Amino acid sequence: LQQILFKKPNEPPVVFHWFPLVGSTITYGMDPPRFFKENRAKYGDIFTFILLGKKTTVYLGPAGNDFILNGKVKDVCAEDIYTVLTTPVFGKDVVYDCPNSKLMEQKKFMKIALTTTAFQSYVPIIADEVTSYIKRCPDFKGKSGIVNIPKNMAEITIFTASHSLQGREIRNKFDESLAALYHDLDMGFTPINFMLHWAPLPWNKRRDHAQRTISKIYMDTIKERRAAGKSDAQDMMWHLMNSTYKDGRPVPDHEIAHMLIALLMAGQHSSSSTSSWMMLRLASRPDIMEALYREQVEALGADLPPLKYEDLAKLPLNQAIVKETLRLHAPIHSIMRAVKSPMPVPGTKYVIPTSHTLLSAGGVSATDPAFFPDPDRWEPTRWSKDSPLAPTVIRNEVEDEKVDYGYGLVSKGANSPYLPFGAGRHRCIGEQFANVQLQTITAMIVRQFKFRNVDGSDKIVGTDYASLFSRPIEPANIFWEKRDP
Ligand code: HEM
């Protein structure tokens, strides 16, 4: 009846709901992928649902991903959606608190810093951080035990990312004040802050204090570095200090500080959720963990020398663990854009009006049997070409169109069912870093541990969708045993 009474002929079908404001907020929020799949079965790839009173149009599948993620600046806008959440956390004048053309320049600066030379210096740093963490962490004392792994992976992620991207001075401050400050800052990154951004939420004072204090720490470090003179360090801070906008203006110190916060926050939740899932998956498949160990012994030698960047390419199964985990557990399940001018959907009668928000959900095609045989099975070996489970089309990897939105050539992602790092002008610039970080962490953990599920089964915990980045429901316990106690 709702379809007959309220549906406009050139707008997509609206998901049935009882209450106009609540709409489908609750069913969507509890399990977004299930919500998308159930409604795709009813309405097809394009449908609208009510999210907190706002008409939100989902366009699923590779064509939908392309329509939304490669939309033109005059048609779609990310900053209108995200700035209320991100500006108080990152700070002024960066990312979504500036015109898109400025973000493109900022992304170029960040991307240029992530070179092969930089990665070569990062791998030993990350490997050492993992080893020293395991040595000092009370959770891993003794020969074996049970641990709620997401907490440890969050710590490993912040130590490895801060040390490699932001340098030793900043990393050392995480043992002092920075960890608590980032914790307070992170409280600004909740769905409640997104929904009630206008409300004086009790934790916002601490968030704002943390933002100011962290910015000052970075700005003081920048000044100290300038005073000390040149360095050959490869970290992001140095690179941003030497970057200049097209109009000849050097990047101001407060923008460097805010970009460093943005990078750490962008990487923290996504990478720590992914590494937690990787560890949980390994615990559910000890055979794969053993295969990973053998892969290292065969490729690098039985004495397992210190890990180098070049070694990562010799470990295809280790690489596939990241890829397959992101296929099933991409931490960003919904990407939203405001609609700035009415958008006709090619090949359909629909025109999406400016009153709608667009939503892209790449995870749906990544678990679609049309592209991935036996899609719900976590099977890293499917990424080798001769596997019977190999994906049927991954076009973006072979013949994809590339575009330059202002921060270097990026794959358009059109027609690819696998886009855990997004596509188009807002595509992730941290992909290679995340891969290096996650592969190094896995390789180092595999050297030291055998994991299994506490009950020895191959079960996997459910997904917590209550925070902005999806992650394992806690406690997510695993049983660990040292290889060489
Ligand atoms: C953007 C995923 C790690 C920095 C994105 C987007 C996705 C994504 C899906 C697109 C968002 C949109 O279109 O609105 C991931 C995943 C990661 C990861 C799955 C890890 C497994 C990182 C890391 C960094 C980073 C480590 C920093 C070093 C960024 C930045 C953007 C971005 C700066 C651009 C935002 C924009 O242009 O609007 N990421 N990311 N990400 N990511 Fe990542």
Short mmCIF file of C-alpha atoms and ligand atoms in Angstrom, two decimals:
data_model
loop_
_atom_site.label_atom_id
_atom_site.label_comp_id
_atom_site.label_asym_id
_atom_site.label_seq_id
_atom_site.Cartn_x
_atom_site.Cartn_y
_atom_site.Cartn_z
CA LEU A 1 0.00 0.00 0.00
CA GLN A 2 2.86 2.39 0.88
CA GLN A 3 4.29 1.83 -2.59
CA ILE A 4 0.95 2.75 -4.19
CA LEU A 5 0.21 5.75 -1.97
CA PHE A 6 3.60 7.38 -1.66
CA LYS A 7 5.82 6.13 -4.43
CA LYS A 8 6.72 8.69 -7.06
CA PRO A 9 6.95 7.14 -10.54
CA ASN A 10 10.55 8.19 -11.20
CA GLU A 11 11.85 7.38 -7.72
CA PRO A 12 13.03 3.95 -6.52
CA PRO A 13 10.69 1.74 -4.44
CA VAL A 14 10.59 2.56 -0.71
CA VAL A 15 11.26 -0.19 1.85
CA PHE A 16 8.12 -0.91 3.85
CA HIS A 17 8.06 0.70 7.32
CA TRP A 18 5.50 1.52 10.02
CA PHE A 19 6.73 4.84 11.41
CA PRO A 20 7.76 7.75 9.19
CA LEU A 21 10.74 8.99 11.23
CA VAL A 22 12.13 5.70 12.45
CA GLY A 23 11.59 4.07 9.07
CA SER A 24 14.02 1.17 8.69
CA THR A 25 16.66 2.64 11.03
CA ILE A 26 16.53 -0.28 13.45
CA THR A 27 16.55 -3.18 10.98
CA TYR A 28 19.30 -1.47 8.98
CA GLY A 29 21.36 -0.66 12.09
CA MET A 30 21.22 -4.16 13.52
CA ASP A 31 22.68 -5.88 10.49
CA PRO A 32 23.22 -3.68 7.42
CA PRO A 33 24.40 -6.46 5.03
CA ARG A 34 21.40 -8.62 5.84
CA PHE A 35 19.09 -5.60 5.42
CA PHE A 36 20.59 -4.88 1.98
CA LYS A 37 20.34 -8.48 0.81
CA GLU A 38 16.77 -9.00 2.00
CA ASN A 39 15.62 -5.83 0.31
CA ARG A 40 17.52 -6.54 -2.86
CA ALA A 41 15.55 -9.79 -3.07
CA LYS A 42 12.30 -7.78 -2.76
CA TYR A 43 13.02 -4.60 -4.69
CA GLY A 44 16.11 -5.17 -6.86
CA ASP A 45 19.45 -3.33 -6.79
CA ILE A 46 17.97 0.16 -6.26
CA PHE A 47 15.68 0.98 -3.37
CA THR A 48 15.08 3.74 -0.83
CA PHE A 49 14.74 3.35 2.92
CA ILE A 50 14.16 5.78 5.75
CA LEU A 51 17.19 6.30 7.98
CA LEU A 52 16.40 8.65 10.89
CA GLY A 53 13.75 10.38 8.83
CA LYS A 54 16.01 10.80 5.80
CA LYS A 55 15.29 9.11 2.45
CA THR A 56 18.34 7.02 1.78
CA THR A 57 18.73 5.39 -1.63
CA VAL A 58 20.82 2.28 -1.90
CA TYR A 59 22.22 1.22 -5.26
CA LEU A 60 23.82 -2.22 -5.00
CA GLY A 61 26.11 -4.15 -7.31
CA PRO A 62 29.06 -3.00 -9.40
CA ALA A 63 26.98 -0.51 -11.44
CA GLY A 64 25.69 1.06 -8.22
CA ASN A 65 29.15 1.29 -6.71
CA ASP A 66 30.29 3.13 -9.83
CA PHE A 67 27.24 5.42 -9.93
CA ILE A 68 27.79 6.58 -6.36
CA LEU A 69 31.56 6.42 -5.83
CA ASN A 70 32.50 7.93 -9.18
CA GLY A 71 29.75 10.56 -9.07
CA LYS A 72 30.73 14.09 -10.14
CA VAL A 73 31.41 16.83 -7.57
CA LYS A 74 28.37 18.74 -8.84
CA ASP A 75 26.17 15.67 -8.17
CA VAL A 76 27.44 14.00 -5.00
CA CYS A 77 29.14 15.28 -1.87
CA ALA A 78 30.82 13.42 0.99
CA GLU A 79 31.66 16.41 3.19
CA ASP A 80 28.00 17.42 3.67
CA ILE A 81 27.47 14.04 5.35
CA TYR A 82 30.68 13.49 7.28
CA THR A 83 31.88 16.91 8.42
CA VAL A 84 29.66 17.06 11.54
CA LEU A 85 31.39 13.95 12.79
CA THR A 86 34.94 14.37 11.54
CA THR A 87 35.73 18.07 11.93
CA PRO A 88 35.57 18.11 15.76
CA VAL A 89 37.78 14.99 15.78
CA PHE A 90 40.35 15.78 13.06
CA GLY A 91 40.31 19.58 13.42
CA LYS A 92 39.81 22.47 11.01
CA ASP A 93 40.80 22.90 7.36
CA VAL A 94 41.45 19.29 6.45
CA VAL A 95 39.60 16.36 4.81
CA TYR A 96 35.87 17.28 4.97
CA ASP A 97 36.35 20.73 6.49
CA CYS A 98 37.55 22.16 3.19
CA PRO A 99 36.52 22.14 -0.48
CA ASN A 100 36.92 18.82 -2.26
CA SER A 101 39.71 20.23 -4.46
CA LYS A 102 41.78 20.91 -1.33
CA LEU A 103 41.17 17.39 -0.02
CA MET A 104 42.42 16.03 -3.35
CA GLU A 105 45.67 17.98 -2.87
CA GLN A 106 45.96 16.76 0.72
CA LYS A 107 45.42 13.17 -0.43
CA LYS A 108 48.17 13.67 -3.00
CA PHE A 109 50.60 14.76 -0.26
CA MET A 110 49.67 11.77 1.89
CA LYS A 111 49.86 9.31 -0.99
CA ILE A 112 53.25 10.52 -2.22
CA ALA A 113 54.64 9.87 1.26
CA LEU A 114 53.68 6.21 1.02
CA THR A 115 56.47 5.13 -1.34
CA THR A 116 58.36 1.86 -1.69
CA THR A 117 61.29 3.44 0.17
CA ALA A 118 58.94 4.38 2.99
CA PHE A 119 57.48 0.85 3.13
CA GLN A 120 60.99 -0.60 3.20
CA SER A 121 61.66 1.37 6.34
CA TYR A 122 58.22 0.56 7.84
CA VAL A 123 58.35 -3.25 7.73
CA PRO A 124 61.19 -3.64 10.28
CA ILE A 125 59.56 -0.98 12.49
CA ILE A 126 56.21 -2.80 12.44
CA ALA A 127 57.84 -6.21 12.94
CA ASP A 128 59.81 -4.94 15.98
CA GLU A 129 56.74 -3.33 17.49
CA VAL A 130 54.83 -6.63 17.24
CA THR A 131 57.68 -8.62 18.80
CA SER A 132 58.21 -6.22 21.67
CA TYR A 133 54.44 -5.97 22.30
CA ILE A 134 54.15 -9.73 22.65
CA LYS A 135 57.16 -9.81 24.98
CA ARG A 136 55.81 -7.19 27.37
CA CYS A 137 52.05 -7.84 27.20
CA PRO A 138 50.80 -9.65 30.33
CA ASP A 139 48.10 -11.38 28.20
CA PHE A 140 50.83 -13.44 26.50
CA LYS A 141 52.85 -14.47 29.55
CA GLY A 142 53.61 -18.19 29.72
CA LYS A 143 53.24 -20.97 27.16
CA SER A 144 49.56 -20.76 26.37
CA GLY A 145 46.37 -18.96 27.34
CA ILE A 146 43.08 -17.45 26.30
CA VAL A 147 42.77 -13.85 25.18
CA ASN A 148 40.08 -11.45 23.94
CA ILE A 149 42.07 -10.64 20.82
CA PRO A 150 40.47 -7.35 19.54
CA LYS A 151 41.91 -5.39 22.47
CA ASN A 152 45.43 -6.55 21.65
CA MET A 153 45.03 -5.95 17.95
CA ALA A 154 43.85 -2.38 18.64
CA GLU A 155 47.03 -1.77 20.66
CA ILE A 156 49.30 -3.38 18.08
CA THR A 157 47.65 -1.29 15.34
CA ILE A 158 48.19 2.02 17.10
CA PHE A 159 51.81 1.28 18.07
CA THR A 160 52.75 0.08 14.58
CA ALA A 161 50.91 2.89 12.72
CA SER A 162 52.10 5.70 14.98
CA HIS A 163 55.73 4.55 14.90
CA SER A 164 55.92 4.03 11.15
CA LEU A 165 53.76 6.95 9.94
CA GLN A 166 54.47 9.52 12.62
CA GLY A 167 57.96 8.75 13.83
CA ARG A 168 59.59 7.63 17.05
CA GLU A 169 58.96 10.82 19.07
CA ILE A 170 55.21 10.44 18.62
CA ARG A 171 55.26 6.66 19.12
CA ASN A 172 57.03 7.09 22.46
CA LYS A 173 54.33 9.50 23.60
CA PHE A 174 51.79 6.66 23.23
CA ASP A 175 53.39 5.08 26.29
CA GLU A 176 52.65 8.31 28.16
CA SER A 177 49.76 10.67 27.52
CA LEU A 178 48.79 10.08 23.89
CA ALA A 179 46.99 6.76 24.35
CA ALA A 180 44.50 8.26 26.81
CA LEU A 181 44.07 11.38 24.68
CA TYR A 182 43.32 9.35 21.56
CA HIS A 183 40.86 7.34 23.62
CA ASP A 184 39.00 10.55 24.52
CA LEU A 185 39.17 11.76 20.94
CA ASP A 186 37.75 8.48 19.74
CA MET A 187 34.64 9.06 21.84
CA GLY A 188 33.70 11.65 19.22
CA PHE A 189 33.58 8.91 16.60
CA THR A 190 30.40 7.18 17.71
CA PRO A 191 27.11 6.77 15.84
CA ILE A 192 25.47 8.93 18.53
CA ASN A 193 27.81 11.80 17.64
CA PHE A 194 26.80 11.27 14.03
CA MET A 195 23.07 11.28 14.74
CA LEU A 196 22.98 13.91 17.49
CA HIS A 197 25.86 16.11 16.34
CA TRP A 198 24.00 19.23 17.49
CA ALA A 199 23.50 17.92 21.05
CA PRO A 200 25.79 18.86 23.97
CA LEU A 201 26.84 15.24 24.55
CA PRO A 202 28.65 14.83 27.88
CA TRP A 203 31.86 13.43 26.38
CA ASN A 204 32.28 16.18 23.77
CA LYS A 205 34.21 18.39 26.21
CA ARG A 206 36.83 15.67 26.64
CA ARG A 207 36.86 15.07 22.89
CA ASP A 208 37.53 18.78 22.22
CA HIS A 209 40.22 18.97 24.90
CA ALA A 210 41.89 15.86 23.45
CA GLN A 211 41.75 17.32 19.93
CA ARG A 212 43.43 20.55 21.04
CA THR A 213 46.05 18.78 23.14
CA ILE A 214 46.99 16.24 20.45
CA SER A 215 47.21 19.01 17.81
CA LYS A 216 49.55 20.92 20.11
CA ILE A 217 51.75 17.86 20.64
CA TYR A 218 52.10 17.46 16.86
CA MET A 219 52.69 21.17 16.28
CA ASP A 220 55.36 21.28 18.99
CA THR A 221 57.07 18.25 17.44
CA ILE A 222 56.97 19.94 14.02
CA LYS A 223 58.65 23.02 15.52
CA GLU A 224 61.29 20.90 17.26
CA ARG A 225 62.03 19.07 14.02
CA ARG A 226 62.35 22.35 12.12
CA ALA A 227 64.74 23.67 14.74
CA ALA A 228 66.84 20.49 14.62
CA GLY A 229 67.22 20.67 10.82
CA LYS A 230 67.03 18.09 8.06
CA SER A 231 66.45 14.37 8.53
CA ASP A 232 66.28 11.36 6.23
CA ALA A 233 63.32 9.86 8.13
CA GLN A 234 60.56 8.60 5.84
CA ASP A 235 57.56 9.33 8.00
CA MET A 236 54.42 11.22 7.02
CA MET A 237 55.12 14.21 9.27
CA TRP A 238 58.38 15.02 7.45
CA HIS A 239 56.71 14.61 4.13
CA LEU A 240 53.82 16.94 4.96
CA MET A 241 56.28 19.49 6.36
CA ASN A 242 57.88 19.61 2.90
CA SER A 243 54.63 19.73 0.89
CA THR A 244 53.28 22.79 -0.92
CA TYR A 245 49.80 23.50 -2.29
CA LYS A 246 49.44 24.30 -6.01
CA ASP A 247 49.21 28.01 -5.17
CA GLY A 248 52.69 27.85 -3.63
CA ARG A 249 51.52 27.89 0.01
CA PRO A 250 53.34 25.44 2.29
CA VAL A 251 50.99 23.27 4.35
CA PRO A 252 50.42 25.19 7.63
CA ASP A 253 51.43 23.42 10.85
CA HIS A 254 47.86 23.12 12.15
CA GLU A 255 46.84 21.38 8.91
CA ILE A 256 49.77 18.96 9.19
CA ALA A 257 48.69 18.18 12.76
CA HIS A 258 45.06 17.68 11.72
CA MET A 259 46.02 15.46 8.76
CA LEU A 260 48.14 13.32 11.06
CA ILE A 261 45.17 12.88 13.38
CA ALA A 262 42.90 12.07 10.41
CA LEU A 263 45.32 9.46 9.08
CA LEU A 264 45.72 7.75 12.41
CA MET A 265 41.98 7.71 13.06
CA ALA A 266 41.14 6.54 9.50
CA GLY A 267 43.59 3.69 9.75
CA GLN A 268 43.04 2.71 13.36
CA HIS A 269 39.49 1.39 13.28
CA SER A 270 39.67 -0.17 9.85
CA SER A 271 43.01 -1.90 10.34
CA SER A 272 42.43 -3.03 13.91
CA SER A 273 39.05 -4.50 13.03
CA THR A 274 40.57 -6.28 10.04
CA SER A 275 43.52 -7.65 12.01
CA SER A 276 41.15 -8.89 14.74
CA TRP A 277 39.08 -10.73 12.14
CA MET A 278 42.25 -12.18 10.62
CA MET A 279 43.33 -13.58 13.99
CA LEU A 280 39.84 -14.94 14.69
CA ARG A 281 39.71 -16.56 11.27
CA LEU A 282 43.13 -18.14 11.84
CA ALA A 283 41.94 -19.49 15.18
CA SER A 284 38.98 -21.06 13.38
CA ARG A 285 41.33 -22.56 10.75
CA PRO A 286 44.55 -23.77 12.44
CA ASP A 287 45.40 -25.61 9.20
CA ILE A 288 45.77 -22.25 7.44
CA MET A 289 47.88 -20.86 10.28
CA GLU A 290 50.19 -23.85 9.88
CA ALA A 291 50.30 -23.35 6.10
CA LEU A 292 51.30 -19.72 6.69
CA TYR A 293 54.17 -20.81 8.91
CA ARG A 294 55.38 -23.34 6.33
CA GLU A 295 55.10 -20.69 3.62
CA GLN A 296 57.53 -18.46 5.54
CA VAL A 297 59.95 -21.29 6.26
CA GLU A 298 59.99 -22.32 2.59
CA ALA A 299 60.24 -18.79 1.17
CA LEU A 300 62.58 -17.18 3.71
CA GLY A 301 64.50 -20.07 5.30
CA ALA A 302 64.05 -22.16 8.45
CA ASP A 303 65.80 -19.62 10.67
CA LEU A 304 63.16 -17.00 9.73
CA PRO A 305 65.41 -13.94 9.32
CA PRO A 306 64.18 -10.43 10.21
CA LEU A 307 61.26 -9.59 7.91
CA LYS A 308 61.85 -7.16 5.03
CA TYR A 309 59.39 -5.37 2.73
CA GLU A 310 60.58 -7.47 -0.24
CA ASP A 311 59.72 -10.68 1.65
CA LEU A 312 56.01 -9.85 1.69
CA ALA A 313 55.75 -10.44 -2.07
CA LYS A 314 57.17 -13.94 -1.55
CA LEU A 315 54.28 -14.87 0.75
CA PRO A 316 51.14 -15.14 -1.43
CA LEU A 317 49.05 -16.96 1.18
CA ASN A 318 49.96 -14.32 3.77
CA GLN A 319 48.74 -11.67 1.28
CA ALA A 320 45.56 -13.61 0.57
CA ILE A 321 44.64 -13.69 4.28
CA VAL A 322 44.20 -9.91 4.20
CA LYS A 323 42.32 -9.97 0.93
CA GLU A 324 39.92 -12.72 1.90
CA THR A 325 39.29 -11.25 5.34
CA LEU A 326 38.41 -7.88 3.81
CA ARG A 327 36.05 -9.63 1.39
CA LEU A 328 33.94 -10.98 4.26
CA HIS A 329 34.64 -8.36 6.92
CA ALA A 330 35.15 -4.99 5.20
CA PRO A 331 34.96 -2.59 8.17
CA ILE A 332 33.11 0.11 6.20
CA HIS A 333 29.73 -1.37 5.29
CA SER A 334 28.01 1.83 4.12
CA ILE A 335 29.45 4.80 2.24
CA MET A 336 27.14 7.81 2.02
CA ARG A 337 26.89 10.84 -0.22
CA ALA A 338 24.57 13.85 -0.24
CA VAL A 339 22.85 14.40 -3.61
CA LYS A 340 23.53 17.93 -4.91
CA SER A 341 21.59 17.86 -8.19
CA PRO A 342 18.92 15.41 -9.46
CA MET A 343 20.71 12.30 -10.75
CA PRO A 344 19.19 10.16 -13.51
CA VAL A 345 20.19 6.51 -13.10
CA PRO A 346 21.40 5.26 -16.49
CA GLY A 347 19.31 2.47 -17.96
CA THR A 348 16.37 3.05 -15.58
CA LYS A 349 13.45 5.45 -15.27
CA TYR A 350 14.72 6.69 -11.90
CA VAL A 351 15.99 10.16 -11.05
CA ILE A 352 17.43 10.50 -7.52
CA PRO A 353 16.30 13.87 -6.09
CA THR A 354 18.42 16.17 -3.94
CA SER A 355 16.29 15.32 -0.89
CA HIS A 356 17.85 11.83 -0.85
CA THR A 357 21.14 10.53 0.50
CA LEU A 358 22.92 7.91 -1.62
CA LEU A 359 24.36 4.81 0.01
CA SER A 360 26.92 2.45 -1.50
CA ALA A 361 27.51 -0.97 0.08
CA GLY A 362 30.43 -2.68 -1.64
CA GLY A 363 30.32 -5.60 0.79
CA VAL A 364 27.13 -6.90 -0.82
CA SER A 365 28.76 -7.69 -4.17
CA ALA A 366 31.83 -9.07 -2.36
CA THR A 367 29.60 -11.78 -0.89
CA ASP A 368 27.44 -12.36 -3.96
CA PRO A 369 27.53 -15.93 -5.35
CA ALA A 370 27.36 -14.41 -8.84
CA PHE A 371 30.98 -13.31 -8.34
CA PHE A 372 32.38 -15.50 -5.56
CA PRO A 373 31.63 -19.23 -5.48
CA ASP A 374 30.53 -20.39 -2.01
CA PRO A 375 30.69 -16.73 -0.93
CA ASP A 376 30.26 -17.08 2.83
CA ARG A 377 33.22 -19.43 3.15
CA TRP A 378 36.48 -17.81 4.30
CA GLU A 379 38.97 -19.48 2.02
CA PRO A 380 42.13 -17.46 1.33
CA THR A 381 43.29 -19.95 -1.31
CA ARG A 382 40.42 -18.76 -3.53
CA TRP A 383 42.66 -15.85 -4.56
CA SER A 384 45.00 -18.17 -6.45
CA LYS A 385 43.85 -18.38 -10.07
CA ASP A 386 43.51 -22.16 -10.29
CA SER A 387 41.27 -22.45 -7.20
CA PRO A 388 37.76 -23.78 -7.90
CA LEU A 389 36.56 -20.95 -5.63
CA ALA A 390 38.43 -18.23 -7.56
CA PRO A 391 36.32 -15.11 -8.17
CA THR A 392 34.53 -15.13 -11.50
CA VAL A 393 35.27 -11.48 -12.39
CA ILE A 394 37.67 -9.11 -10.75
CA ARG A 395 37.84 -6.71 -13.63
CA ASN A 396 39.42 -3.81 -11.82
CA GLU A 397 42.56 -5.86 -11.40
CA VAL A 398 43.06 -6.61 -15.07
CA GLU A 399 41.56 -4.03 -17.36
CA ASP A 400 40.12 -1.32 -15.21
CA GLU A 401 39.87 2.25 -16.34
CA LYS A 402 42.07 4.59 -14.31
CA VAL A 403 41.22 8.20 -13.47
CA ASP A 404 43.06 11.02 -11.79
CA TYR A 405 40.87 12.96 -9.39
CA GLY A 406 43.81 15.07 -8.31
CA TYR A 407 45.77 12.67 -6.13
CA GLY A 408 47.27 10.37 -8.76
CA LEU A 409 45.77 7.65 -10.96
CA VAL A 410 43.26 5.47 -9.16
CA SER A 411 41.29 2.52 -10.36
CA LYS A 412 37.74 3.64 -11.18
CA GLY A 413 36.46 0.46 -9.65
CA ALA A 414 33.60 0.38 -12.14
CA ASN A 415 32.31 -3.15 -12.55
CA SER A 416 34.41 -4.54 -9.73
CA PRO A 417 32.47 -6.51 -7.13
CA TYR A 418 35.38 -6.20 -4.68
CA LEU A 419 35.97 -2.68 -3.34
CA PRO A 420 36.91 -2.80 0.37
CA PHE A 421 38.95 0.39 -0.12
CA GLY A 422 36.22 2.25 -2.02
CA ALA A 423 36.63 3.84 -5.44
CA GLY A 424 36.76 7.22 -7.11
CA ARG A 425 37.80 10.54 -5.63
CA HIS A 426 37.35 9.40 -2.03
CA ARG A 427 39.16 6.10 -2.50
CA CYS A 428 41.45 5.03 0.31
CA ILE A 429 45.04 6.26 0.07
CA GLY A 430 45.98 3.95 2.95
CA GLU A 431 45.44 0.69 1.05
CA GLN A 432 49.11 -0.15 0.48
CA PHE A 433 50.02 0.93 3.99
CA ALA A 434 47.22 -1.20 5.45
CA ASN A 435 48.36 -4.18 3.39
CA VAL A 436 51.97 -3.79 4.50
CA GLN A 437 50.93 -3.32 8.12
CA LEU A 438 48.44 -6.21 8.18
CA GLN A 439 50.70 -8.63 6.30
CA THR A 440 53.66 -7.81 8.56
CA ILE A 441 51.58 -8.23 11.72
CA THR A 442 50.25 -11.58 10.49
CA ALA A 443 53.68 -12.85 9.49
CA MET A 444 55.13 -11.93 12.89
CA ILE A 445 52.24 -13.47 14.86
CA VAL A 446 52.44 -16.68 12.81
CA ARG A 447 56.16 -16.95 13.66
CA GLN A 448 55.40 -16.99 17.36
CA PHE A 449 51.99 -18.58 17.88
CA LYS A 450 49.58 -21.35 17.11
CA PHE A 451 45.95 -20.29 17.51
CA ARG A 452 42.72 -22.21 17.79
CA ASN A 453 39.18 -21.58 18.94
CA VAL A 454 38.73 -22.14 22.66
CA ASP A 455 36.33 -25.04 21.97
CA GLY A 456 38.41 -26.31 19.03
CA SER A 457 35.56 -25.61 16.58
CA ASP A 458 35.66 -23.65 13.33
CA LYS A 459 33.02 -21.16 14.54
CA ILE A 460 33.38 -17.42 14.13
CA VAL A 461 31.86 -14.67 16.33
CA GLY A 462 29.18 -12.34 14.99
CA THR A 463 29.69 -8.77 13.80
CA ASP A 464 29.11 -5.69 15.94
CA TYR A 465 27.51 -3.01 13.77
CA ALA A 466 26.87 -0.60 16.63
CA SER A 467 29.99 1.46 16.00
CA LEU A 468 30.79 3.32 12.81
CA PHE A 469 33.25 0.66 11.67
CA SER A 470 31.98 -2.90 11.99
CA ARG A 471 34.07 -5.24 14.13
CA PRO A 472 33.89 -8.57 15.99
CA ILE A 473 31.44 -8.84 18.88
CA GLU A 474 33.43 -9.03 22.12
CA PRO A 475 34.54 -11.01 23.96
CA ALA A 476 36.14 -12.63 20.93
CA ASN A 477 38.38 -15.13 22.69
CA ILE A 478 41.02 -17.31 21.14
CA PHE A 479 43.33 -19.94 22.59
CA TRP A 480 47.02 -19.25 21.91
CA GLU A 481 50.07 -21.41 22.33
CA LYS A 482 53.67 -20.30 21.81
CA ARG A 483 55.50 -22.14 19.03
CA ASP A 484 58.79 -21.91 20.84
CA PRO A 485 58.01 -21.41 24.53
C1 HEM B 1 39.12 6.31 2.46
C2 HEM B 1 38.73 1.62 3.69
C3 HEM B 1 42.99 1.89 6.03
C4 HEM B 1 43.22 6.62 5.06
C5 HEM B 1 38.64 5.02 2.59
C6 HEM B 1 37.42 4.52 2.00
C7 HEM B 1 37.31 3.20 2.34
C8 HEM B 1 38.47 2.86 3.15
C9 HEM B 1 36.18 2.25 1.97
C10 HEM B 1 36.43 5.32 1.15
C11 HEM B 1 35.47 6.12 2.01
C12 HEM B 1 34.46 6.90 1.20
O1 HEM B 1 34.39 6.77 -0.02
O2 HEM B 1 33.69 7.67 1.80
C13 HEM B 1 39.86 1.30 4.43
C14 HEM B 1 40.17 -0.04 4.92
C15 HEM B 1 41.37 0.04 5.57
C16 HEM B 1 41.80 1.42 5.48
C17 HEM B 1 39.28 -1.27 4.72
C18 HEM B 1 42.17 -1.03 6.28
C19 HEM B 1 41.99 -2.31 6.22
C20 HEM B 1 43.43 3.18 5.94
C21 HEM B 1 44.68 3.65 6.47
C22 HEM B 1 44.75 4.98 6.20
C23 HEM B 1 43.52 5.35 5.50
C24 HEM B 1 45.72 2.78 7.19
C25 HEM B 1 45.85 5.96 6.53
C26 HEM B 1 47.10 5.67 6.50
C27 HEM B 1 42.14 6.93 4.27
C28 HEM B 1 41.91 8.25 3.71
C29 HEM B 1 40.74 8.16 2.94
C30 HEM B 1 40.27 6.78 3.06
C31 HEM B 1 42.77 9.50 3.92
C32 HEM B 1 40.13 9.25 2.07
C33 HEM B 1 38.85 9.80 2.55
C34 HEM B 1 38.19 10.64 1.47
O3 HEM B 1 38.79 10.94 0.43
O4 HEM B 1 37.05 11.02 1.67
N1 HEM B 1 39.27 3.99 3.30
N2 HEM B 1 40.87 2.14 4.80
N3 HEM B 1 42.75 4.22 5.37
N4 HEM B 1 41.15 6.08 3.86
FE1 HEM B 1 41.04 4.10 4.24
#
